[in-house]
PDB file of C-alpha atoms and ligand atoms in Angstrom:
ATOM      1  CA  MET A   1     158.506 146.672  -5.699  1.00 88.00           C
ATOM      2  CA  SER A   2     156.183 146.214  -2.272  1.00 89.00           C
ATOM      3  CA  GLU A   3     158.428 148.544  -0.474  1.00 88.00           C
ATOM      4  CA  ILE A   4     157.336 151.248  -3.479  1.00 88.00           C
ATOM      5  CA  LEU A   5     153.971 150.030  -2.893  1.00 90.00           C
ATOM      6  CA  ILE A   6     153.853 150.356   1.055  1.00 89.00           C
ATOM      7  CA  ARG A   7     155.598 153.893   1.053  1.00 88.00           C
ATOM      8  CA  ALA A   8     153.186 154.939  -1.943  1.00 89.00           C
ATOM      9  CA  PHE A   9     150.308 153.758   0.296  1.00 90.00           C
ATOM     10  CA  GLN A  10     151.033 156.065   3.025  1.00 90.00           C
ATOM     11  CA  HIS A  11     149.961 159.211   1.172  1.00 88.00           C
ATOM     12  CA  PRO A  12     147.010 159.719  -1.296  1.00 89.00           C
ATOM     13  CA  PRO A  13     148.140 159.510  -5.200  1.00 87.00           C
ATOM     14  CA  GLU A  14     150.302 162.145  -6.538  1.00 83.00           C
ATOM     15  CA  ALA A  15     151.974 162.559 -10.119  1.00 73.00           C
ATOM     16  CA  GLU A  16     155.269 161.844  -8.924  1.00 74.00           C
ATOM     17  CA  ASP A  17     154.227 158.184  -7.590  1.00 76.00           C
ATOM     18  CA  GLU A  18     151.856 157.651 -10.360  1.00 79.00           C
ATOM     19  CA  SER A  19     154.604 158.186 -12.884  1.00 82.00           C
ATOM     20  CA  ALA A  20     156.841 155.938 -10.886  1.00 81.00           C
ATOM     21  CA  LEU A  21     154.680 153.084 -10.864  1.00 87.00           C
ATOM     22  CA  GLU A  22     153.916 153.642 -14.651  1.00 87.00           C
ATOM     23  CA  ALA A  23     157.667 153.829 -15.484  1.00 84.00           C
ATOM     24  CA  ILE A  24     157.985 149.881 -13.909  1.00 86.00           C
ATOM     25  CA  PRO A  25     158.823 147.939 -16.957  1.00 82.00           C
ATOM     26  CA  ALA A  26     157.541 144.422 -17.653  1.00 83.00           C
ATOM     27  CA  SER A  27     161.246 143.220 -17.692  1.00 85.00           C
ATOM     28  CA  GLU A  28     161.574 144.252 -14.099  1.00 86.00           C
ATOM     29  CA  ILE A  29     158.474 142.400 -13.139  1.00 88.00           C
ATOM     30  CA  GLU A  30     160.116 139.223 -15.046  1.00 86.00           C
ATOM     31  CA  THR A  31     162.952 139.655 -12.422  1.00 83.00           C
ATOM     32  CA  LEU A  32     161.020 140.047  -9.307  1.00 84.00           C
ATOM     33  CA  SER A  33     161.759 137.274  -6.561  1.00 87.00           C
ATOM     34  CA  ASP A  34     158.618 135.587  -5.694  1.00 91.00           C
ATOM     35  CA  GLU A  35     158.365 136.638  -2.714  1.00 93.00           C
ATOM     36  CA  ASP A  36     158.194 140.554  -4.013  1.00 94.00           C
ATOM     37  CA  LEU A  37     155.750 139.226  -6.792  1.00 96.00           C
ATOM     38  CA  GLN A  38     153.431 137.620  -4.061  1.00 96.00           C
ATOM     39  CA  LEU A  39     153.772 140.608  -1.524  1.00 95.00           C
ATOM     40  CA  SER A  40     153.175 143.081  -4.303  1.00 96.00           C
ATOM     41  CA  LEU A  41     150.043 141.266  -5.651  1.00 97.00           C
ATOM     42  CA  PHE A  42     148.816 140.840  -1.918  1.00 96.00           C
ATOM     43  CA  LEU A  43     149.071 144.717  -1.560  1.00 96.00           C
ATOM     44  CA  CYS A  44     147.511 145.232  -4.867  1.00 96.00           C
ATOM     45  CA  TYR A  45     144.309 143.323  -3.979  1.00 97.00           C
ATOM     46  CA  GLY A  46     144.389 144.349  -0.492  1.00 95.00           C
ATOM     47  CA  LEU A  47     142.690 147.390  -1.539  1.00 95.00           C
ATOM     48  CA  GLN A  48     139.658 145.670  -2.794  1.00 94.00           C
ATOM     49  CA  TYR A  49     139.272 144.824   0.897  1.00 94.00           C
ATOM     50  CA  CYS A  50     139.964 147.911   2.503  1.00 92.00           C
ATOM     51  CA  LEU A  51     142.718 146.465   4.271  1.00 90.00           C
ATOM     52  CA  PHE A  52     145.456 149.040   4.867  1.00 89.00           C
ATOM     53  CA  GLY A  53     143.244 152.292   5.903  1.00 89.00           C
ATOM     54  CA  GLU A  54     141.685 155.432   4.728  1.00 92.00           C
ATOM     55  CA  THR A  55     144.476 156.868   2.906  1.00 92.00           C
ATOM     56  CA  ALA A  56     145.652 153.746   0.532  1.00 92.00           C
ATOM     57  CA  GLN A  57     142.068 153.479  -0.316  1.00 94.00           C
ATOM     58  CA  HIS A  58     142.469 156.405  -2.624  1.00 93.00           C
ATOM     59  CA  TRP A  59     144.928 154.234  -4.499  1.00 94.00           C
ATOM     60  CA  GLU A  60     142.121 151.856  -5.089  1.00 94.00           C
ATOM     61  CA  TRP A  61     141.065 152.879  -8.875  1.00 94.00           C
ATOM     62  CA  GLU A  62     144.195 154.852  -9.660  1.00 93.00           C
ATOM     63  CA  THR A  63     145.328 153.847 -13.553  1.00 93.00           C
ATOM     64  CA  SER A  64     149.429 153.450 -12.604  1.00 93.00           C
ATOM     65  CA  LEU A  65     148.400 151.139  -9.539  1.00 95.00           C
ATOM     66  CA  ILE A  66     146.138 149.239 -12.062  1.00 95.00           C
ATOM     67  CA  GLY A  67     148.094 149.113 -14.635  1.00 94.00           C
ATOM     68  CA  LEU A  68     150.973 147.734 -12.532  1.00 95.00           C
ATOM     69  CA  ARG A  69     148.758 144.963 -11.156  1.00 96.00           C
ATOM     70  CA  LYS A  70     147.645 143.861 -14.555  1.00 95.00           C
ATOM     71  CA  ARG A  71     151.794 143.527 -15.514  1.00 95.00           C
ATOM     72  CA  LEU A  72     152.277 141.430 -12.246  1.00 96.00           C
ATOM     73  CA  GLU A  73     149.087 139.471 -13.382  1.00 97.00           C
ATOM     74  CA  VAL A  74     150.533 138.510 -16.526  1.00 95.00           C
ATOM     75  CA  ARG A  75     153.679 136.919 -14.929  1.00 95.00           C
ATOM     76  CA  PHE A  76     151.216 135.401 -12.346  1.00 97.00           C
ATOM     77  CA  ALA A  77     148.623 133.899 -14.667  1.00 97.00           C
ATOM     78  CA  ARG A  78     151.318 132.319 -16.517  1.00 96.00           C
ATOM     79  CA  GLU A  79     153.135 130.675 -13.384  1.00 96.00           C
ATOM     80  CA  LEU A  80     149.368 129.562 -12.560  1.00 97.00           C
ATOM     81  CA  ARG A  81     149.159 127.520 -15.657  1.00 97.00           C
ATOM     82  CA  GLU A  82     152.737 126.241 -15.575  1.00 96.00           C
ATOM     83  CA  THR A  83     151.809 125.022 -12.033  1.00 96.00           C
ATOM     84  CA  ALA A  84     148.550 123.590 -13.213  1.00 97.00           C
ATOM     85  CA  GLY A  85     150.239 121.517 -15.851  1.00 96.00           C
ATOM     86  CA  GLN A  86     148.280 119.282 -18.221  1.00 96.00           C
ATOM     87  CA  LEU A  87     144.876 119.362 -17.507  1.00 97.00           C
ATOM     88  CA  PRO A  88     142.502 116.580 -17.477  1.00 97.00           C
ATOM     89  CA  VAL A  89     139.465 116.507 -19.897  1.00 97.00           C
ATOM     90  CA  VAL A  90     136.234 116.030 -17.612  1.00 98.00           C
ATOM     91  CA  ASP A  91     133.146 115.237 -18.500  1.00 97.00           C
ATOM     92  CA  VAL A  92     130.428 117.661 -17.526  1.00 97.00           C
ATOM     93  CA  GLU A  93     128.441 115.140 -15.527  1.00 97.00           C
ATOM     94  CA  LYS A  94     131.616 113.643 -13.716  1.00 98.00           C
ATOM     95  CA  LEU A  95     132.993 117.122 -12.501  1.00 98.00           C
ATOM     96  CA  PRO A  96     131.350 116.510  -8.743  1.00 98.00           C
ATOM     97  CA  GLU A  97     133.223 112.988  -8.414  1.00 98.00           C
ATOM     98  CA  PHE A  98     136.299 114.743 -10.208  1.00 98.00           C
ATOM     99  CA  LEU A  99     136.378 117.457  -7.649  1.00 98.00           C
ATOM    100  CA  MET A 100     135.686 115.015  -4.205  1.00 98.00           C
ATOM    101  CA  ASP A 101     138.606 112.662  -5.651  1.00 98.00           C
ATOM    102  CA  LEU A 102     140.688 115.898  -6.255  1.00 98.00           C
ATOM    103  CA  GLY A 103     140.191 116.912  -2.673  1.00 97.00           C
ATOM    104  CA  LYS A 104     139.943 113.933  -0.678  1.00 94.00           C
ATOM    105  CA  PRO A 105     142.681 113.211   1.901  1.00 90.00           C
ATOM    106  CA  SER A 106     145.576 111.459   1.028  1.00 86.00           C
ATOM    107  CA  PRO A 107     147.593 108.835   3.024  1.00 86.00           C
ATOM    108  CA  GLY A 108     151.228 109.980   3.287  1.00 86.00           C
ATOM    109  CA  ARG A 109     152.877 113.224   4.328  1.00 92.00           C
ATOM    110  CA  SER A 110     150.143 115.389   5.560  1.00 95.00           C
ATOM    111  CA  LEU A 111     150.508 118.803   7.303  1.00 97.00           C
ATOM    112  CA  SER A 112     147.259 118.088   9.390  1.00 97.00           C
ATOM    113  CA  ARG A 113     148.506 114.648  10.811  1.00 97.00           C
ATOM    114  CA  TYR A 114     151.725 116.387  11.851  1.00 97.00           C
ATOM    115  CA  LEU A 115     149.645 119.165  13.525  1.00 98.00           C
ATOM    116  CA  LYS A 116     147.682 116.424  15.355  1.00 98.00           C
ATOM    117  CA  GLN A 117     150.176 114.446  16.528  1.00 97.00           C
ATOM    118  CA  ASP A 118     153.772 115.963  16.576  1.00 96.00           C
ATOM    119  CA  ALA A 119     153.864 119.853  16.353  1.00 97.00           C
ATOM    120  CA  THR A 120     154.829 122.249  19.076  1.00 97.00           C
ATOM    121  CA  MET A 121     152.866 124.752  20.153  1.00 97.00           C
ATOM    122  CA  GLU A 122     155.211 127.360  18.261  1.00 97.00           C
ATOM    123  CA  GLN A 123     154.664 125.426  15.384  1.00 98.00           C
ATOM    124  CA  PHE A 124     151.188 125.555  15.730  1.00 98.00           C
ATOM    125  CA  GLN A 125     151.387 128.993  16.057  1.00 98.00           C
ATOM    126  CA  GLU A 126     153.514 129.294  12.816  1.00 97.00           C
ATOM    127  CA  PHE A 127     150.928 127.503  11.126  1.00 98.00           C
ATOM    128  CA  LEU A 128     148.060 130.111  12.212  1.00 98.00           C
ATOM    129  CA  MET A 129     150.199 132.873  10.834  1.00 98.00           C
ATOM    130  CA  HIS A 130     150.396 131.269   7.469  1.00 97.00           C
ATOM    131  CA  ARG A 131     146.367 130.482   7.794  1.00 97.00           C
ATOM    132  CA  SER A 132     145.813 134.233   9.052  1.00 97.00           C
ATOM    133  CA  VAL A 133     146.326 135.829   5.520  1.00 95.00           C
ATOM    134  CA  TYR A 134     143.215 133.803   4.414  1.00 96.00           C
ATOM    135  CA  SER A 135     141.065 133.119   7.959  1.00 97.00           C
ATOM    136  CA  LEU A 136     140.862 136.611   9.634  1.00 96.00           C
ATOM    137  CA  MET A 137     138.771 137.806   6.158  1.00 94.00           C
ATOM    138  CA  GLU A 138     137.696 134.052   5.604  1.00 96.00           C
ATOM    139  CA  ALA A 139     134.810 134.199   2.854  1.00 97.00           C
ATOM    140  CA  ASP A 140     135.270 137.629   1.734  1.00 97.00           C
ATOM    141  CA  HIS A 141     137.595 136.996  -1.146  1.00 97.00           C
ATOM    142  CA  HIS A 142     134.808 134.158  -2.429  1.00 98.00           C
ATOM    143  CA  SER A 143     132.107 136.624  -2.104  1.00 98.00           C
ATOM    144  CA  LEU A 144     133.425 138.500  -5.151  1.00 97.00           C
ATOM    145  CA  VAL A 145     132.018 135.748  -7.320  1.00 98.00           C
ATOM    146  CA  ILE A 146     128.484 135.993  -6.434  1.00 98.00           C
ATOM    147  CA  PRO A 147     127.459 138.619  -8.509  1.00 97.00           C
ATOM    148  CA  ARG A 148     129.175 136.941 -11.408  1.00 97.00           C
ATOM    149  CA  VAL A 149     127.369 133.620 -10.972  1.00 97.00           C
ATOM    150  CA  ARG A 150     123.980 133.287 -12.274  1.00 90.00           C
ATOM    151  CA  GLY A 151     121.191 130.124 -12.473  1.00 86.00           C
ATOM    152  CA  GLY A 152     122.769 126.947 -11.511  1.00 91.00           C
ATOM    153  CA  GLY A 153     125.054 126.889  -8.677  1.00 96.00           C
ATOM    154  CA  LYS A 154     124.010 130.223  -7.095  1.00 97.00           C
ATOM    155  CA  PRO A 155     121.855 129.165  -4.393  1.00 97.00           C
ATOM    156  CA  ALA A 156     124.590 126.556  -2.961  1.00 98.00           C
ATOM    157  CA  LEU A 157     127.366 129.167  -3.212  1.00 98.00           C
ATOM    158  CA  VAL A 158     125.129 131.742  -1.442  1.00 98.00           C
ATOM    159  CA  GLU A 159     124.562 128.889   1.119  1.00 97.00           C
ATOM    160  CA  ILE A 160     127.836 128.389   1.785  1.00 98.00           C
ATOM    161  CA  GLN A 161     128.880 131.918   1.972  1.00 98.00           C
ATOM    162  CA  ALA A 162     126.035 132.532   4.504  1.00 98.00           C
ATOM    163  CA  ASP A 163     127.650 129.820   6.577  1.00 97.00           C
ATOM    164  CA  GLU A 164     130.715 131.221   6.601  1.00 97.00           C
ATOM    165  CA  TYR A 165     129.414 134.613   7.821  1.00 97.00           C
ATOM    166  CA  GLY A 166     127.937 132.632  10.828  1.00 96.00           C
ATOM    167  CA  GLY A 167     124.473 132.492   9.343  1.00 94.00           C
ATOM    168  CA  GLY A 168     123.535 135.791  10.920  1.00 91.00           C
ATOM    169  CA  ILE A 169     124.742 135.021  14.314  1.00 94.00           C
ATOM    170  CA  PRO A 170     127.006 137.799  15.987  1.00 93.00           C
ATOM    171  CA  GLY A 171     130.614 136.458  17.050  1.00 94.00           C
ATOM    172  CA  ARG A 172     129.923 133.221  14.644  1.00 96.00           C
ATOM    173  CA  LEU A 173     131.398 134.759  11.417  1.00 97.00           C
ATOM    174  CA  HIS A 174     134.151 131.999  10.809  1.00 97.00           C
ATOM    175  CA  SER A 175     136.863 134.825  10.396  1.00 97.00           C
ATOM    176  CA  GLN A 176     136.137 135.889  14.291  1.00 97.00           C
ATOM    177  CA  LEU A 177     136.206 132.208  15.602  1.00 98.00           C
ATOM    178  CA  PHE A 178     139.705 132.369  13.900  1.00 98.00           C
ATOM    179  CA  GLU A 179     140.324 135.877  15.677  1.00 97.00           C
ATOM    180  CA  LEU A 180     139.020 133.841  18.794  1.00 98.00           C
ATOM    181  CA  THR A 181     141.935 131.026  18.218  1.00 98.00           C
ATOM    182  CA  LEU A 182     144.640 133.385  17.850  1.00 98.00           C
ATOM    183  CA  ASN A 183     143.711 135.693  20.923  1.00 98.00           C
ATOM    184  CA  GLU A 184     143.251 132.449  22.966  1.00 98.00           C
ATOM    185  CA  LEU A 185     146.856 131.616  22.081  1.00 98.00           C
ATOM    186  CA  GLY A 186     148.259 135.003  22.721  1.00 97.00           C
ATOM    187  CA  MET A 187     148.817 135.958  19.035  1.00 98.00           C
ATOM    188  CA  LEU A 188     148.141 139.622  17.140  1.00 97.00           C
ATOM    189  CA  THR A 189     144.550 139.595  16.072  1.00 96.00           C
ATOM    190  CA  GLU A 190     144.491 142.458  13.473  1.00 92.00           C
ATOM    191  CA  PHE A 191     144.606 141.737   9.952  1.00 87.00           C
ATOM    192  CA  GLY A 192     147.599 142.046   8.334  1.00 84.00           C
ATOM    193  CA  SER A 193     149.822 141.284  11.437  1.00 90.00           C
ATOM    194  CA  TYR A 194     151.787 138.701   9.874  1.00 94.00           C
ATOM    195  CA  PHE A 195     151.159 139.196   5.916  1.00 90.00           C
ATOM    196  CA  GLU A 196     155.382 140.219   6.104  1.00 91.00           C
ATOM    197  CA  ASP A 197     155.935 137.146   8.169  1.00 94.00           C
ATOM    198  CA  VAL A 198     154.742 134.733   5.714  1.00 95.00           C
ATOM    199  CA  PRO A 199     156.486 133.413   2.626  1.00 96.00           C
ATOM    200  CA  ALA A 200     155.520 133.494  -1.037  1.00 96.00           C
ATOM    201  CA  CYS A 201     154.238 130.231  -1.135  1.00 96.00           C
ATOM    202  CA  SER A 202     151.531 131.077   1.628  1.00 97.00           C
ATOM    203  CA  LEU A 203     150.458 134.158   0.032  1.00 97.00           C
ATOM    204  CA  THR A 204     149.759 132.853  -3.125  1.00 97.00           C
ATOM    205  CA  THR A 205     147.051 130.868  -1.977  1.00 97.00           C
ATOM    206  CA  VAL A 206     145.255 133.820  -1.432  1.00 97.00           C
ATOM    207  CA  ASN A 207     146.397 135.928  -4.260  1.00 97.00           C
ATOM    208  CA  VAL A 208     144.924 133.099  -6.434  1.00 98.00           C
ATOM    209  CA  ILE A 209     141.856 133.501  -4.830  1.00 98.00           C
ATOM    210  CA  SER A 210     141.712 137.115  -5.384  1.00 98.00           C
ATOM    211  CA  TYR A 211     142.999 137.124  -8.785  1.00 98.00           C
ATOM    212  CA  PHE A 212     139.984 134.980 -10.241  1.00 98.00           C
ATOM    213  CA  GLY A 213     137.349 137.265  -8.086  1.00 97.00           C
ATOM    214  CA  THR A 214     138.823 140.100  -9.953  1.00 97.00           C
ATOM    215  CA  TYR A 215     137.730 138.935 -13.412  1.00 97.00           C
ATOM    216  CA  GLY A 216     134.450 137.900 -14.244  1.00 96.00           C
ATOM    217  CA  ARG A 217     136.254 135.397 -16.906  1.00 97.00           C
ATOM    218  CA  HIS A 218     137.550 133.283 -14.105  1.00 98.00           C
ATOM    219  CA  ARG A 219     134.173 132.583 -12.467  1.00 98.00           C
ATOM    220  CA  GLY A 220     134.413 128.942 -12.903  1.00 98.00           C
ATOM    221  CA  ALA A 221     138.003 128.709 -11.938  1.00 98.00           C
ATOM    222  CA  MET A 222     136.950 130.658  -8.669  1.00 98.00           C
ATOM    223  CA  LEU A 223     134.313 128.176  -7.863  1.00 98.00           C
ATOM    224  CA  GLY A 224     136.648 125.196  -8.473  1.00 98.00           C
ATOM    225  CA  ASN A 225     139.093 127.131  -5.855  1.00 98.00           C
ATOM    226  CA  LEU A 226     136.062 127.497  -3.371  1.00 98.00           C
ATOM    227  CA  ALA A 227     135.339 123.651  -3.872  1.00 98.00           C
ATOM    228  CA  MET A 228     138.991 122.743  -2.953  1.00 98.00           C
ATOM    229  CA  THR A 229     138.152 124.758   0.169  1.00 98.00           C
ATOM    230  CA  GLU A 230     135.531 123.265   1.441  1.00 98.00           C
ATOM    231  CA  ILE A 231     136.506 119.376   0.217  1.00 98.00           C
ATOM    232  CA  GLY A 232     138.320 117.218   2.375  1.00 96.00           C
ATOM    233  CA  SER A 233     138.371 120.431   5.176  1.00 96.00           C
ATOM    234  CA  HIS A 234     136.396 118.304   7.487  1.00 97.00           C
ATOM    235  CA  TYR A 235     138.999 115.869   7.621  1.00 97.00           C
ATOM    236  CA  VAL A 236     141.864 118.448   7.919  1.00 97.00           C
ATOM    237  CA  ASN A 237     140.009 120.350  10.719  1.00 98.00           C
ATOM    238  CA  ARG A 238     139.414 117.748  12.834  1.00 98.00           C
ATOM    239  CA  ASN A 239     143.277 116.882  12.897  1.00 98.00           C
ATOM    240  CA  PHE A 240     144.034 120.472  13.813  1.00 98.00           C
ATOM    241  CA  ARG A 241     141.473 120.374  16.677  1.00 98.00           C
ATOM    242  CA  ASN A 242     142.980 117.297  18.093  1.00 98.00           C
ATOM    243  CA  GLY A 243     146.367 118.689  17.606  1.00 98.00           C
ATOM    244  CA  LEU A 244     145.411 121.923  19.737  1.00 98.00           C
ATOM    245  CA  GLN A 245     143.440 119.984  22.241  1.00 98.00           C
ATOM    246  CA  ARG A 246     146.712 117.682  22.821  1.00 98.00           C
ATOM    247  CA  LEU A 247     148.585 121.025  23.129  1.00 98.00           C
ATOM    248  CA  ASN A 248     146.231 122.036  25.939  1.00 97.00           C
ATOM    249  CA  GLY A 249     144.889 124.699  24.069  1.00 97.00           C
ATOM    250  CA  SER A 250     141.260 126.115  25.705  1.00 97.00           C
ATOM    251  CA  ASP A 251     137.941 125.289  24.168  1.00 96.00           C
ATOM    252  CA  ASP A 252     137.603 128.645  22.857  1.00 97.00           C
ATOM    253  CA  SER A 253     141.174 127.913  20.780  1.00 97.00           C
ATOM    254  CA  TRP A 254     140.123 125.173  18.895  1.00 97.00           C
ATOM    255  CA  LEU A 255     136.232 126.431  18.102  1.00 97.00           C
ATOM    256  CA  PHE A 256     137.249 127.639  14.513  1.00 98.00           C
ATOM    257  CA  PHE A 257     138.638 123.945  13.662  1.00 98.00           C
ATOM    258  CA  GLN A 258     135.703 122.532  15.788  1.00 97.00           C
ATOM    259  CA  GLU A 259     132.867 124.587  13.449  1.00 97.00           C
ATOM    260  CA  HIS A 260     134.690 123.539  10.220  1.00 97.00           C
ATOM    261  CA  ILE A 261     134.503 119.703  11.052  1.00 97.00           C
ATOM    262  CA  VAL A 262     130.980 120.243  11.123  1.00 94.00           C
ATOM    263  CA  ALA A 263     130.157 122.624   8.763  1.00 95.00           C
ATOM    264  CA  ASP A 264     132.244 121.648   5.958  1.00 95.00           C
ATOM    265  CA  ALA A 265     131.125 117.783   5.958  1.00 95.00           C
ATOM    266  CA  VAL A 266     127.853 119.792   4.419  1.00 96.00           C
ATOM    267  CA  HIS A 267     129.657 122.247   2.531  1.00 97.00           C
ATOM    268  CA  GLU A 268     131.742 119.603   0.113  1.00 97.00           C
ATOM    269  CA  GLN A 269     128.768 117.879  -0.818  1.00 98.00           C
ATOM    270  CA  LEU A 270     127.195 121.540  -1.478  1.00 98.00           C
ATOM    271  CA  ALA A 271     130.361 122.592  -3.433  1.00 98.00           C
ATOM    272  CA  ALA A 272     130.709 119.685  -5.745  1.00 98.00           C
ATOM    273  CA  TYR A 273     127.170 118.609  -6.585  1.00 98.00           C
ATOM    274  CA  ASP A 274     125.061 121.789  -5.966  1.00 98.00           C
ATOM    275  CA  MET A 275     127.618 124.513  -6.408  1.00 98.00           C
ATOM    276  CA  CYS A 276     129.974 123.302  -9.313  1.00 98.00           C
ATOM    277  CA  GLY A 277     127.760 120.431 -10.703  1.00 98.00           C
ATOM    278  CA  ARG A 278     124.845 122.722 -11.357  1.00 98.00           C
ATOM    279  CA  PHE A 279     127.111 125.648 -12.673  1.00 98.00           C
ATOM    280  CA  VAL A 280     128.490 123.476 -15.126  1.00 98.00           C
ATOM    281  CA  ARG A 281     125.617 121.755 -16.509  1.00 97.00           C
ATOM    282  CA  ASP A 282     124.263 125.449 -17.467  1.00 96.00           C
ATOM    283  CA  ASN A 283     127.606 126.578 -18.314  1.00 96.00           C
ATOM    284  CA  PRO A 284     129.271 123.687 -20.150  1.00 97.00           C
ATOM    285  CA  ARG A 285     131.838 125.775 -21.803  1.00 96.00           C
ATOM    286  CA  GLU A 286     133.589 126.622 -18.197  1.00 97.00           C
ATOM    287  CA  VAL A 287     134.049 123.294 -17.057  1.00 98.00           C
ATOM    288  CA  SER A 288     137.845 123.452 -18.287  1.00 97.00           C
ATOM    289  CA  ASP A 289     138.363 126.757 -16.346  1.00 98.00           C
ATOM    290  CA  MET A 290     136.603 124.736 -13.267  1.00 98.00           C
ATOM    291  CA  VAL A 291     139.123 121.848 -13.413  1.00 98.00           C
ATOM    292  CA  PHE A 292     141.876 124.595 -13.762  1.00 98.00           C
ATOM    293  CA  GLY A 293     140.841 126.454 -10.699  1.00 98.00           C
ATOM    294  CA  ALA A 294     140.624 123.434  -8.555  1.00 98.00           C
ATOM    295  CA  VAL A 295     143.797 121.761  -9.553  1.00 98.00           C
ATOM    296  CA  VAL A 296     146.017 124.874  -9.320  1.00 98.00           C
ATOM    297  CA  THR A 297     144.358 125.510  -5.907  1.00 98.00           C
ATOM    298  CA  ALA A 298     145.063 121.896  -4.738  1.00 97.00           C
ATOM    299  CA  GLU A 299     148.789 122.009  -6.084  1.00 97.00           C
ATOM    300  CA  LEU A 300     149.272 125.767  -4.426  1.00 97.00           C
ATOM    301  CA  GLY A 301     147.736 123.910  -1.154  1.00 97.00           C
ATOM    302  CA  ALA A 302     150.152 121.427  -1.311  1.00 96.00           C
ATOM    303  CA  ARG A 303     153.039 123.263  -1.777  1.00 96.00           C
ATOM    304  CA  ALA A 304     152.540 125.621   1.029  1.00 97.00           C
ATOM    305  CA  ASN A 305     151.921 122.390   2.940  1.00 97.00           C
ATOM    306  CA  GLU A 306     154.817 120.805   2.278  1.00 96.00           C
ATOM    307  CA  HIS A 307     157.117 124.219   2.998  1.00 97.00           C
ATOM    308  CA  MET A 308     155.805 123.983   6.537  1.00 97.00           C
ATOM    309  CA  LEU A 309     156.612 120.641   7.104  1.00 97.00           C
ATOM    310  CA  SER A 310     159.960 120.369   5.230  1.00 96.00           C
ATOM    311  CA  SER A 311     160.967 123.631   7.366  1.00 97.00           C
ATOM    312  CA  TRP A 312     159.869 121.864  10.232  1.00 97.00           C
ATOM    313  CA  GLU A 313     161.802 118.517  10.005  1.00 95.00           C
ATOM    314  CA  ARG A 314     164.850 120.879   9.172  1.00 95.00           C
ATOM    315  CA  GLY A 315     164.631 121.985  12.786  1.00 95.00           C
ATOM    316  CA  GLU A 316     163.993 125.567  11.219  1.00 95.00           C
ATOM    317  CA  SER A 317     161.196 128.296  11.132  1.00 96.00           C
ATOM    318  CA  SER A 318     158.882 128.243   8.229  1.00 97.00           C
ATOM    319  CA  LEU A 319     158.490 132.040   8.245  1.00 97.00           C
ATOM    320  CA  ARG A 320     160.328 134.715   6.304  1.00 91.00           C
ATOM    321  CA  GLY A 321     163.604 135.579   7.551  1.00 76.00           C
ATOM    322  CA  ALA A 322     163.959 135.962  11.135  1.00 54.00           C
ATOM    323  CA  ALA A 323     160.413 136.282  11.857  1.00 54.00           C
ATOM    324  CA  SER A 324     159.121 134.299  14.982  1.00 51.00           C
ATOM    325  CA  VAL A 325     155.765 134.067  16.513  1.00 50.00           C
ATOM    326  CA  ALA A 326     154.973 137.765  17.709  1.00 41.00           C
ATOM    327  CA  ALA A 327     152.584 137.071  21.223  1.00 38.00           C
ATOM    328  CA  GLY A 328     150.731 139.951  21.293  1.00 37.00           C
TER     329      GLY A 328
HETATM  330 FE1  FE2 B 401     135.068 128.924   7.149  1.00 67.76          FE
HETATM  331 FE1  FE2 B 402     133.068 125.924   4.631  1.00 67.76          FE
END
């Protein structure tokens, strides 16, 4: 499926391609591998962010492509519900504390502590490849929800996003700081350099944001997702920074993580109390959507982290196939 899309994006839509996409039955989507499902969704959503060049953009609102994406989303949505499992019932007034508790660092196995203490530079670079599918365009996915939120919660949402975009200072966008990290470590910095190398579990963590951002009815889930991105982030970023310092990374290589130690200590409070807390007070019927978004995000993140940790413990790469760190 992903191969069909990659081929199609090489030229503007033609009747032949359109009918090829329309002819793909739901039963075929049911049997796609996770890798193919997630890569196909990643390609469909990528058009929203102009990721694949001018020619591919002609496909953005092409009805056969939208139809295919919706058929993929039926399966994706069902899998997200299964992943979230039975959701707790959370009182509107207790929502911020619930989120803070869900996102707090836990003892035991931890990707960030492994990267801090034990990872080789090659493993750290693999981790950056996984992160690149999100962080090279950090904040852009979540910006999709801004026009969908009104009233309580919007000022905090916009404040968080403004910081993510560097507060108006050129070169300080978090995506640019991440690019600097990749560059300092001799890795490729162009968006898309690694998306075919990372497994489904990492693409899923980004696809879920695009999915929530595509539909207004998922705005609560999107805010729950953003909250989980912010809560506890300063703790893991301190570990990431310390790991790079241990591995003798240059000062510029860990600036991205340093920035998050400072910014996300503030963002987690803003996200839990001022953004999510105020939003659900004004929209109490959406509290369960927010809980869903937060729970599924936490679980998907944990699965991706566990995949990296267990691959490395087996002495294997966490990347797809034979991919290895492609030094630029
Ligand atoms: Fe950030
Ligand atoms: Fe942040």
